[in-house]
Amino acid sequence: MPPTMTATEALVEELQDRPVVNDVVINVATVNGSGSQSANFILLRALFSMGIPVSGKNLFPSNIEGLPTWFTIRANEDGWLAQRARTDVVIAMNARTVAEDVAQVHPGGILIINEALKAHATRDDILTYVVPYGEIVKQVCEDTRLRKKIVNVIYTGVVARLLGIEMDAIDAAIDHQFGGKPKAIKMNRDAAQAGYDWAGENLEAQNRYRVQRSNKTDGKMIIEGNEATAIGMLFGGVTVAAWYPITPSSSVCEYLTGYMEKYRHDAETGKATYAIVQAEDEIASIGMVLGAGWAGARAFTATSGPGISLMSEMTGLSYFAEIPAVIVDVQRMGPSTGLPTRTCQGDIAKTYQLSHGDCKHVLLIPGNVGECYEFAMEALELAEQLQTMIFLMSDLDLGMNKWMADPFNPPSKPIGRGKVLDAKDLERLGGFQRYGDVDGDGIGYRTLPGTPNNKAAYFTRGTGHNAKAEYTEKAADWKTNMDRLSHKFETARKLVPASIVHETDAATVGVLAYGSSDDAVQEARHILQERHGVKTDYIRVRALPYPADVRAFIERHPVVYVVDQNRDAQMATILRGELFDLSGKIRSIRHYDGMPLDADTVVQQLLHQESR
Amino acid sequence: MPPTMTATEALVEELQDRPVVNDVVINVATVNGSGSQSANFILLRALFSMGIPVSGKNLFPSNIEGLPTWFTIRANEDGWLAQRARTDVVIAMNARTVAEDVAQVHPGGILIINEALKAHATRDDILTYVVPYGEIVKQVCEDTRLRKKIVNVIYTGVVARLLGIEMDAIDAAIDHQFGGKPKAIKMNRDAAQAGYDWAGENLEAQNRYRVQRSNKTDGKMIIEGNEATAIGMLFGGVTVAAWYPITPSSSVCEYLTGYMEKYRHDAETGKATYAIVQAEDEIASIGMVLGAGWAGARAFTATSGPGISLMSEMTGLSYFAEIPAVIVDVQRMGPSTGLPTRTCQGDIAKTYQLSHGDCKHVLLIPGNVGECYEFAMEALELAEQLQTMIFLMSDLDLGMNKWMADPFNPPSKPIGRGKVLDAKDLERLGGFQRYGDVDGDGIGYRTLPGTPNNKAAYFTRGTGHNAKAEYTEKAADWKTNMDRLSHKFETARKLVPASIVHETDAATVGVLAYGSSDDAVQEARHILQERHGVKTDYIRVRALPYPADVRAFIERHPVVYVVDQNRDAQMATILRGELFDLSGKIRSIRHYDGMPLDADTVVQQLLHQESR
Amino acid sequence: MTEAVLDKPKGQNRIGLLLSDYKGAESTLCAGCGHDAITSSIIKACHELGIEPTGVAKLSGIGCSSKTPNYFLNQAHGINAVHGRMSAIATGSSLANRTLTNIGVSGDGDTASIGLGNFLHMVRRNIRMTYIVENNGCYGLTKGQFSATADKGSLKKGGKEINQNEPVDICALAIQMGCRFVARSFSGDTNQVRNLIKAAMNHNGTAVLDIVSPCVTFNNHEGSTKSVTYARLHEDPLHEVDFIPHFDPITVNYDAGTYTKVEMHDGSLITLKKLAHDYDPSDMDRAMALLHEAAGNGHFYTGLIYCRPDSVPFGEQKNIVDVPLATLPESVTRPSRAVFNQLMASFK
Amino acid sequence: MTEAVLDKPKGQNRIGLLLSDYKGAESTLCAGCGHDAITSSIIKACHELGIEPTGVAKLSGIGCSSKTPNYFLNQAHGINAVHGRMSAIATGSSLANRTLTNIGVSGDGDTASIGLGNFLHMVRRNIRMTYIVENNGCYGLTKGQFSATADKGSLKKGGKEINQNEPVDICALAIQMGCRFVARSFSGDTNQVRNLIKAAMNHNGTAVLDIVSPCVTFNNHEGSTKSVTYARLHEDPLHEVDFIPHFDPITVNYDAGTYTKVEMHDGSLITLKKLAHDYDPSDMDRAMALLHEAAGNGHFYTGLIYCRPDSVPFGEQKNIVDVPLATLPESVTRPSRAVFNQLMASFK
Ligand SMILES: Cc1ncc(C[n+]2csc(CCOP(=O)(O)OP(=O)(O)O)c2C)c(N)n1
Ligand SMILES: Cc1ncc(C[n+]2csc(CCOP(=O)(O)OP(=O)(O)O)c2C)c(N)n1
Ligand code: SF4
Ligand code: SF4
Ligand SMILES: [Mg+2]
Ligand SMILES: [Mg+2]
């Protein structure tokens, strides 16, 4: 069910006598490796600095240079920043895709097209502006090699002129982008200005889409989820990270490396208070994390689908031998190698029970960049507290796109290291049982290798063990231990972040979503209410095992739509399987074409099912 | 809820004035690596050749020599051969475990204990026979090194005398066991006879448990599931097998190697018409299988839990690139390394959706050795027909224990190679679309590398592809392809073996089970009806995706108990998640201590839930 | 010399095909990427050898390099495995069909990082294939991180991070695992690469070609030993490689003083014209010492490092029938009813 | 010589511990298994060195050999990883706590089959640990299948199947990957094993000990080069190994004509008394040639094959603080509020 224009939207469209202000979707179609990325960021940040909420989503191919790339900027006064199918303004720079790019402009919208491609500018239901970038760039850039890159910045000036973006804002964005590189700043400013000036002189002004200064971004920031995750790890006191490059997760550890180099070297000796290892593969990276966790370090790895598969076996060891570990899964479209540069929530059901045999894992599922940061800290915390594997389930949309957010909250609680006994404790206690359940929460006490006490040692194994960590094959021992692990999972249920519940007066329809779907779902609720008179309540689940509030929410509603960004309705199926007495109420909304979720998809699938 | 004696059983127990005939559970407690295995097989086969149905279950440690091992023989005229908690006769040979072994004898039962351990023979509620094996063995075996092994055979004679096993049957069993080795046959016969004679002269006869000739094994055979699987592969025309040793799956490929060496060399050239590779690890073995499947060979691998985890990534490739492959999963107790020599059905939910991203796989689940054979053939068949990964879900109990069975049916249908186009087809058709859905069943046509036609080639990849197998990142292409794969899965649902349904007059309680649970469930139904007046209907599911008969069965019954040999109620959860409109009816019976399922566990959990 | 085979009408080779018949899809790699040059060499080598394209299996892992099988021999079946596991896929497919000509293309990350163990075991088994590593010292496709063959001491692009590990020497490891055809080359030395590929394709076992193939986007900076400039300036060919296929014997007199000849199992000939070095590629210890010396002083020797044509490929070791296992008829793959009955009887 | 350290009251070593303080749980291996002999040697070596047991980390994979860490040093933490991945676990734990003394025990299957790639990368990183391969040429725990070090031509127990592959040479591969302490020994040569372990434990990096350790149950038959008898009869020590710890300097005069001395980074000394061979373990090409010769003719050399004490372990390469990362306080691991604010500001 591809999102199409609703009747209401069409109506709005036709009333083009007054401009739509601060509500525009701009799509820039370029070629990757052409340096268009910085031009797009400049545009994004200029809008942001004018006080207009923005988001930026990069649709890039799984190659390095020469293939089509799109960057979509949505600016919206009311803060609706999710993916939106309708494109108001298209900047067409790519010969390969120009036909579809032109076709993409919403009726009544604006096309800004490179003169070289103007043969394709054949639509008369849109405003078309032809720009001779090739000529303009000659005037601002002597160096022919640099022209290829700088040419893109020109369109920022053109767009600025047409939409009303202030050149001050563009300049400020350029300064931010090239911080500390005066030469680059100058060149980019010149290029943008050239575009602006040229447009002023040569293009007819339009009155369809306008932007104007607002104050909706005061105090806000723009950040990618992966960078937020890295910051969370930094402030979570991570000491060991091991990783293997894979899109879209690589930047988590790359950002982290930068921060650690800056902030985590001993002032006196210059020595590192951490270790980051680029491992030879994913089995090694998760193995290193387990080794580090066993030895007492806060450790994590970041990966994506194929890495998750390779980490299966070690995940079972973490679960069963109860070794703290964290895996950040920045989900991409699978199965198999799939679409490495497209987003998906396809690993939810997989990670939840990753590895052979009976095991279930704790998943933290951030719904925005702030939670990427918070949950990164929390994942490290819970891993040590629960002595098990914690998955941080991000995705490509969240991880690699540009999100507006409030500044994060500084760490609010001290770093807890879980139930670790040191030499003194052991002296006092005279010993301990590694896998005993002293506190009734299913969590035993552990000691770290190197603890200077001859009662400290125990043997860690993935084979059957009793409370004293001794090898056993006895049926009763096995069952006791497995039941304790189930009990520990119930403890986890109480410790994970509560869901976020939005309840409305008199709503009967419930919506349940998770992760990066949040923006689109929020907008969908708005549309449902405003345009279709359908009131919805909304619960955003932020963890598995889902906390008790999920059952309560479903119980309170006659029907709950579960929004999954995957084909197999993974979350819906988990909930149906576990909350089986309520499963009659659970309906499914699925989205799985690799694009970030948009509100229309939710609206249409929901209305469709409601009308049945 | 460990199985304990029911009231009825206790009653039977007290009536010890007349013997229980052809209904006995014998447990032999020895040390592994001591050669007791052949003695146990002799006992088993002797009972079998007397026409009494038998099963033999080996409970062995995860080591090679010197640790406790138990072999349980159940002989039952009515053919109830599942694990049974109550032990009638214990043969105690192991000093390490003698205390628990003695305790294990059911009140009124029989203990046959080595003289060296007689200090432990302190119970007066059982019959105790002390046997001086050390002395007897001296009389039959000169070679002191051999005595350690041969001593075990002596107890076969002792048991024969006490229970009434005919020495002809013992001798025949010895002949079968040591087929073609006259020296070994003689020595073993002598040892058994010595035990028999000694017991005749020195032990008082008993009248509690007796066996006598019957005709219930006419035409039957005894075989292990793994050997049956190997035979299925042999007759399924497998040409490539790659494997990595892991208990309890190793013997699948080891048996197969033996058969292939015997039956699959070209008569003229002596060359092999197959290749079996012991790979360097599980990733390599499944990789080789995929490579072979891609090139057109019927190929499989056999593994267990840890191997399944390691094969995750490749499984996704098989699913998504649609490469035929078969994995035999002989399940052992997990998670992690777990209990390598204990049984479990812990991988059902895991394999069903193995690998990251959206994917679901076809599982064939044999419930007996005959189906191990049949489904091995069928797995090869379906893999090529459906062009995907097929899992054959056996387990340690089925795979490594001794099962009585009817002779298998010879292959009934010709080997089908699925939708493969050869050069002639291509000439006729002028081309093809690898991932098109010409027939409406979701299955495309493929060609094999080396096909001599310049329209034959296509490129196989785990990345996004369109119907022509070309690389694409387009949202619509991705979705179309994923939807076709879902559709193919529905085709699979129609092709997998139907469930076996046993329906009774007026039963309202349904039982759903799968795999090696069959014997215990059948017996449980019998007990439920005979002793508790509870009539049950029974559906044995033999595959996932479950065929349509599962829904129909559940619909027909107000309540259905799903029997899982795992902690997490994996099958029950799958059914609840997918047949969610029926999930209110689904209840769960779980067994997960590593022992094979027994009827009492099913009876008690079912009655307990019924009474609530 | 071998250009002789091109002396056919209109650029047709011995089976009547044109160079264009060996092409593949358009490359999507960066302009100037070394991998594209190797692709061209593969195309030319196959054309010159008169290989039947439909009889070729193209195999690869994941990476920029691993994409390239899509860019040559459109008429041959190809497969992208998962990252680092082409070795296993190739082993399986080569067993399933021994008649296929196998060309594998991998990257340094694919082969020497994640794939190292499986690669070495494949080499040990000696499956019959040409295994090309397009070695750029980095992970191209994931944007330039160090791979296992990255130079020691190299700096991360835009970061302080320094690679501290010695590069993995794919050639030395292959030799150590028993490989009997090991060569090193440079993508820009198209003549040498083409001739090495032709020779490799006629080797009766695994032929490993470790070809420096610059990543112009991420590892082409000064100081990189895998940059275009470095490779150009430092390449030191051990000899001039030429290949004379068995079907095209040329009766030139090769003077033993200036040429080393290696006779392949099928009668083809590799001729190595001596240059500054007097190098004998049949001496394993010499080969290892050369590689160690090169590793020690950053020397970039290219050519046929080690070659022993007396090689028994895996399929022969396994004594498999010559026809493809893949298409054996049921009459061969399913034992008779008599065997079935005999088997069943044995369990009674 | 080093027995000197035992001259303490009642068998106490320099930290006052008895041999029994270094014992572990009772072995469950087969009677006569080579692995048990190595366990004893480890116990003795640790006792003689006066190692603090609680400061040791015992690491292993899965297999009979990998069970053995449970059988020594009860007071040390130990871990069974998954099969073949001890290398990764050890890398992680050694980074988390650089003060631990790491003893790893693995099998030939664990290290050279499934674990090969990860093992070699660990070696390349040079983490500080003693890595013992208890090499029996088979998979003991899964009942005797061929491993990657099985003899070529060996017959499957009770089957026709013949192993066709050359055994993997763990020592040669380790050297090729840059390992600077590589030894080969025989479990039955308890004296040599003990001294090699002591030396290895003082090596400042990865020390690889490839110890032939017969599987008496599955690979002890005639013709096996890993049988007790074969190893006994064919062992050819390159030298007599002795180890003099830095804390116990003995002022004996070592005549350079009869002894080779290797000085370790901590001042300890390995003395190699010359026997029939005049072998210099610091020469890499010589070591490789020796291994190749041995592989070619089935020669069983034992001793210190290759040793270069100037080794920079991974933790040092990474410039990590000396105290354990594991227990760094929050004040060190969590940057200040000022840094936090600064960071937040940078995104505005
Ligand atoms: C299991 C897995 N891990 C990681 C990746 C991500 N990945 C794709 S290509 C690549 C590296 C490729 O490097 P190399 O083999 O050297 O090829 P190049 O691109 O340099 O030619 C990586 C890490 C993946 N696809 N699969
Ligand atoms: C992933 C995985 N595959 C297979 C196994 C089964 N397995 C256990 S031990 C072992 C081989 C051990 O051989 P080796 O390392 O040589 O040790 P040995 O028993 O000979 O001392 C295997 C294959 C496993 N535990 N895990
Ligand atoms: S990124 Fe590097 S390896 Fe990849 S295509 Fe570009 S130049 Fe080639
Ligand atoms: S099977 Fe072999 S390796 Fe294992 S304990 Fe027994 S003798 Fe040792
Ligand atoms: Mg590379
Ligand atoms: Mg071994």
XYZ file of N, CA and C in Angstrom, chain A residues 1 60-62 100 283 305-306 308-310 312-313 316-317 319-320 333-342 346-347 349-350 353-360 462-464 471-475 478-479 482-483 485-486 566-568 570 573 576-577 580 583-584 586 592-593 595, chain B residues 1 60-62 100 283 305-306 308-310 312-313 316-317 319-320 333-342 346-347 349-350 353-360 462-464 471-475 478-479 482-483 485-486 566-568 570 573 576-577 580 583-584 586 592-593 595:
402
model
N 0.823 -1.194 0.000
C 0.000 0.000 0.000
C 0.866 1.256 0.000
N 21.284 6.619 0.454
C 22.515 6.441 -0.328
C 22.679 4.985 -0.756
N 23.391 4.785 -1.837
C 23.548 3.428 -2.361
C 24.655 2.691 -1.615
N 24.658 1.388 -1.767
C 25.715 0.608 -1.150
C 26.920 0.560 -2.076
N 12.937 10.056 -12.974
C 12.129 9.754 -11.791
C 12.127 10.909 -10.798
N 32.812 -12.484 15.137
C 32.947 -13.489 16.197
C 34.041 -13.039 17.145
N 22.891 -6.543 11.022
C 22.385 -7.889 10.747
C 23.381 -9.030 10.581
N 24.207 -8.995 9.544
C 25.128 -10.128 9.353
C 26.008 -10.375 10.581
N 25.109 -9.752 13.661
C 24.235 -10.363 14.664
C 24.209 -11.876 14.465
N 24.055 -12.291 13.221
C 24.040 -13.727 12.948
C 25.346 -14.366 13.417
N 26.444 -13.725 13.115
C 27.741 -14.307 13.485
C 27.966 -14.292 14.992
N 25.770 -15.036 17.192
C 24.772 -15.884 17.853
C 25.384 -16.790 18.911
N 26.422 -17.493 18.530
C 26.948 -18.492 19.454
C 27.442 -17.843 20.744
N 24.802 -16.806 23.216
C 24.351 -17.890 24.089
C 25.297 -18.090 25.263
N 26.583 -17.940 25.022
C 27.549 -18.069 26.124
C 27.331 -16.960 27.141
N 24.587 -15.377 27.746
C 23.341 -15.656 28.463
C 23.546 -16.726 29.519
N 24.197 -17.793 29.109
C 24.216 -18.969 29.978
C 25.321 -18.913 31.027
N 18.371 -3.257 6.343
C 17.416 -4.127 5.697
C 18.022 -5.489 5.382
N 17.447 -6.525 5.943
C 17.875 -7.874 5.646
C 16.710 -8.630 5.104
N 16.777 -9.916 4.895
C 17.818 -10.836 5.335
C 19.078 -10.785 4.456
N 20.037 -11.618 4.845
C 21.320 -11.749 4.169
C 21.991 -10.379 4.065
N 22.797 -10.177 3.045
C 23.468 -8.885 2.928
C 22.427 -7.798 2.687
N 21.343 -8.194 2.078
C 20.173 -7.316 1.986
C 20.465 -5.976 1.342
N 19.900 -4.936 1.935
C 20.168 -3.580 1.486
C 20.929 -2.870 2.605
N 22.243 -2.866 2.505
C 23.058 -2.345 3.612
C 22.800 -0.882 3.916
N 22.233 -0.150 2.965
C 22.026 1.269 3.212
C 20.543 1.626 3.320
N 19.747 0.629 3.671
C 18.328 0.900 3.887
C 17.941 0.463 5.303
N 14.227 -5.322 11.383
C 14.092 -6.742 11.073
C 14.761 -7.701 12.032
N 15.484 -7.166 13.013
C 16.213 -8.084 13.903
C 15.573 -8.217 15.278
N 12.831 -9.763 16.518
C 12.502 -11.115 16.974
C 13.753 -11.982 17.031
N 14.698 -11.697 16.154
C 15.900 -12.516 16.078
C 16.793 -12.334 17.301
N 15.708 -13.733 20.896
C 15.956 -15.115 21.293
C 17.212 -15.655 20.603
N 18.153 -14.754 20.351
C 19.347 -15.151 19.588
C 20.090 -16.316 20.240
N 20.601 -17.170 19.405
C 21.382 -18.360 19.772
C 20.480 -19.575 19.932
N 21.111 -20.726 19.812
C 20.390 -21.997 19.901
C 19.954 -22.263 21.342
N 19.018 -23.182 21.502
C 18.557 -23.546 22.845
C 17.682 -22.459 23.442
N 17.202 -22.726 24.637
C 16.328 -21.761 25.296
C 17.119 -20.553 25.774
N 16.947 -19.441 25.138
C 17.475 -18.223 25.754
C 16.718 -17.018 25.249
N 16.625 -16.037 26.103
C 15.937 -14.795 25.762
C 16.776 -13.640 26.258
N 30.140 -22.612 29.456
C 28.858 -22.647 28.764
C 28.183 -23.992 28.905
N 28.797 -24.888 29.653
C 28.208 -26.206 29.904
C 27.427 -26.167 31.219
N 26.727 -27.265 31.518
C 25.902 -27.322 32.719
C 26.700 -27.029 33.989
N 30.843 -28.111 37.199
C 30.244 -28.832 36.079
C 29.241 -29.860 36.583
N 28.105 -29.937 35.953
C 27.128 -30.958 36.310
C 26.272 -31.298 35.102
N 25.888 -32.546 35.042
C 24.961 -32.974 33.989
C 23.637 -33.410 34.597
N 23.509 -33.219 35.885
C 22.307 -33.689 36.572
C 21.070 -32.946 36.090
N 20.020 -33.716 35.853
C 18.775 -33.154 35.341
C 18.257 -32.031 36.249
N 20.315 -28.832 36.108
C 20.096 -28.088 34.864
C 18.807 -27.280 34.935
N 17.767 -27.954 35.380
C 16.464 -27.308 35.399
C 16.452 -26.139 36.391
N 18.170 -23.253 34.792
C 17.379 -22.644 33.715
C 16.191 -21.868 34.280
N 15.606 -22.385 35.329
C 14.478 -21.679 35.928
C 14.937 -20.371 36.584
N 17.356 -18.599 35.516
C 17.565 -17.661 34.414
C 16.236 -17.063 33.934
N 15.193 -17.866 33.938
C 13.863 -17.325 33.608
C 13.459 -16.271 34.633
N 8.996 -4.226 9.637
C 9.513 -5.481 9.103
C 8.338 -6.252 8.505
N 8.667 -7.203 7.673
C 7.639 -7.959 6.953
C 6.860 -8.885 7.870
N 7.586 -9.500 8.794
C 6.980 -10.592 9.538
C 6.274 -10.160 10.819
N 7.177 -8.699 13.489
C 7.953 -9.376 14.528
C 7.492 -9.016 15.944
N 4.059 -10.403 16.624
C 4.096 -11.844 16.840
C 4.634 -12.183 18.231
N 1.779 -11.380 20.580
C 0.705 -12.376 20.466
C 1.122 -13.685 21.109
N 2.387 -14.048 20.913
C 2.865 -15.313 21.456
C 2.925 -15.303 22.971
N -0.820 -14.045 25.190
C -1.724 -14.750 24.285
C -3.183 -14.604 24.681
N -4.304 -11.704 22.580
C -3.836 -11.588 21.204
C -4.955 -11.284 20.224
N -6.166 -11.562 20.589
C -7.286 -11.211 19.722
C -7.356 -9.716 19.451
N -4.763 -7.714 19.103
C -3.562 -7.168 18.473
C -3.666 -7.216 16.953
N 8.000 -2.291 5.159
C 9.283 -2.997 4.952
C 9.809 -2.846 3.546
N 9.924 -1.611 3.102
C 10.513 -1.415 1.770
C 11.866 -0.725 1.853
N 12.564 2.172 3.189
C 12.458 3.596 3.478
C 12.050 3.768 4.939
N 8.173 -30.451 38.213
C 7.306 -31.552 38.614
C 7.898 -32.906 38.219
N 24.817 -40.854 28.689
C 26.282 -40.859 28.804
C 26.803 -39.460 29.056
N 27.970 -39.392 29.677
C 28.523 -38.084 30.024
C 29.245 -37.462 28.834
N 29.496 -36.181 28.926
C 30.248 -35.515 27.874
C 31.736 -35.666 28.146
N 23.214 -43.731 44.527
C 22.003 -43.278 43.839
C 21.395 -44.370 42.977
N 30.765 -22.932 9.728
C 30.527 -21.921 8.694
C 30.987 -22.480 7.360
N 23.149 -27.646 18.130
C 22.990 -26.261 18.569
C 24.091 -25.262 18.216
N 25.290 -25.431 18.756
C 26.330 -24.446 18.473
C 26.578 -24.269 16.974
N 24.303 -24.670 14.670
C 23.156 -23.915 14.154
C 23.418 -22.420 14.296
N 23.912 -22.034 15.457
C 24.208 -20.616 15.654
C 25.221 -20.132 14.627
N 26.256 -20.937 14.412
C 27.294 -20.519 13.466
C 26.803 -20.513 12.022
N 23.959 -19.410 11.045
C 22.894 -18.416 10.894
C 23.061 -17.558 9.651
N 24.252 -17.005 9.492
C 24.418 -16.055 8.402
C 24.175 -16.731 7.052
N 20.594 -17.341 6.091
C 19.944 -16.173 5.502
C 20.251 -16.062 4.010
N 21.473 -16.388 3.637
C 21.833 -16.358 2.218
C 21.026 -17.393 1.444
N 18.139 -18.575 2.217
C 16.755 -18.107 2.151
C 16.586 -17.052 1.072
N 17.486 -16.098 1.098
C 17.263 -14.904 0.282
C 17.743 -15.067 -1.156
N 20.883 -30.459 24.440
C 20.443 -29.493 25.429
C 21.312 -28.243 25.405
N 20.692 -27.117 25.139
C 21.387 -25.836 25.177
C 20.681 -24.939 26.137
N 21.005 -23.705 26.251
C 21.858 -22.910 25.365
C 23.357 -23.150 25.562
N 24.117 -22.448 24.749
C 25.583 -22.502 24.753
C 26.045 -23.953 24.581
N 27.186 -24.284 25.128
C 27.656 -25.660 24.960
C 26.714 -26.609 25.688
N 26.106 -26.101 26.728
C 25.010 -26.816 27.388
C 25.374 -28.211 27.840
N 24.456 -29.148 27.606
C 24.721 -30.542 27.929
C 24.778 -31.310 26.606
N 25.988 -31.483 26.093
C 26.111 -32.063 24.753
C 25.566 -33.477 24.646
N 25.395 -34.162 25.777
C 24.920 -35.539 25.701
C 23.524 -35.695 26.295
N 22.787 -34.605 26.320
C 21.408 -34.672 26.781
C 20.480 -34.143 25.697
N 15.197 -27.711 21.807
C 15.412 -26.295 22.112
C 15.684 -25.407 20.916
N 15.799 -25.997 19.734
C 16.148 -25.158 18.582
C 14.975 -24.905 17.647
N 12.209 -22.970 17.754
C 11.892 -21.569 17.461
C 13.071 -20.870 16.807
N 14.265 -21.299 17.158
C 15.464 -20.653 16.648
C 15.663 -20.913 15.161
N 13.253 -19.258 12.410
C 13.480 -17.903 11.912
C 14.965 -17.557 11.938
N 15.794 -18.576 11.754
C 17.241 -18.361 11.865
C 17.746 -17.283 10.907
N 18.703 -16.547 11.388
C 19.365 -15.457 10.663
C 18.655 -14.123 10.899
N 19.429 -13.069 10.683
C 18.909 -11.725 10.888
C 17.904 -11.365 9.790
N 17.139 -10.320 10.059
C 16.164 -9.864 9.061
C 14.974 -10.800 8.985
N 14.049 -10.435 8.104
C 12.846 -11.251 7.962
C 13.159 -12.539 7.219
N 13.163 -13.645 7.904
C 13.171 -14.899 7.151
C 12.579 -16.014 7.989
N 11.986 -16.934 7.303
C 11.370 -18.080 7.956
C 11.724 -19.326 7.177
N 23.186 -12.085 -2.094
C 22.387 -11.904 -0.885
C 21.890 -10.485 -0.753
N 22.216 -9.658 -1.719
C 21.750 -8.277 -1.713
C 20.460 -8.177 -2.523
N 19.855 -7.001 -2.496
C 18.588 -6.792 -3.187
C 18.663 -7.126 -4.665
N 20.974 -6.479 -9.465
C 21.060 -5.728 -8.231
C 20.088 -4.554 -8.252
N 19.388 -4.365 -7.174
C 18.502 -3.207 -7.067
C 18.349 -2.806 -5.614
N 18.195 -1.516 -5.426
C 17.928 -1.005 -4.081
C 16.538 -0.383 -4.028
N 15.807 -0.521 -5.097
C 14.493 0.122 -5.184
C 13.520 -0.459 -4.163
N 12.814 0.429 -3.504
C 11.878 0.025 -2.462
C 10.861 -0.988 -2.987
N 12.318 -4.436 -3.694
C 12.597 -5.173 -2.463
C 11.322 -5.814 -1.917
N 10.297 -4.997 -1.847
C 9.054 -5.462 -1.252
C 8.436 -6.582 -2.091
N 10.299 -9.725 -1.373
C 10.030 -10.256 -0.029
C 8.620 -10.849 0.051
N 7.686 -10.217 -0.632
C 6.320 -10.742 -0.631
C 6.257 -12.078 -1.386
N 8.649 -14.191 -1.468
C 9.212 -15.190 -0.553
C 8.188 -15.624 0.495
N 7.363 -14.683 0.940
C 6.278 -15.048 1.861
C 5.320 -16.004 1.174
N 11.258 -28.172 25.797
C 12.119 -27.007 26.011
C 11.467 -26.100 27.050
N 12.262 -25.226 27.597
C 11.771 -24.388 28.676
C 10.800 -23.328 28.192
N 11.096 -22.780 27.032
C 10.368 -21.594 26.611
C 9.102 -21.889 25.806
N 8.484 -23.374 23.071
C 8.780 -22.768 21.774
C 7.684 -23.021 20.735
N 4.522 -21.181 21.667
C 4.642 -19.750 21.409
C 4.515 -19.440 19.923
N 0.844 -19.783 19.152
C 0.086 -18.654 19.715
C 0.331 -17.394 18.914
N 1.566 -17.211 18.501
C 1.918 -16.007 17.757
C 1.274 -15.971 16.390
N -3.210 -16.659 16.180
C -3.506 -15.876 17.376
C -4.987 -15.809 17.704
N -5.377 -18.601 20.177
C -4.347 -18.823 21.192
C -4.915 -19.010 22.587
N -6.136 -18.561 22.785
C -6.754 -18.790 24.093
C -6.887 -20.273 24.408
N -4.720 -22.609 23.591
C -3.443 -23.332 23.614
C -2.826 -23.314 25.007
N 12.179 -30.105 30.286
C 13.489 -29.571 29.855
C 14.579 -29.836 30.872
N 14.716 -31.090 31.238
C 15.813 -31.403 32.156
C 16.882 -32.274 31.493
N 16.496 -35.201 30.084
C 16.075 -36.593 29.916
C 15.020 -36.655 28.812
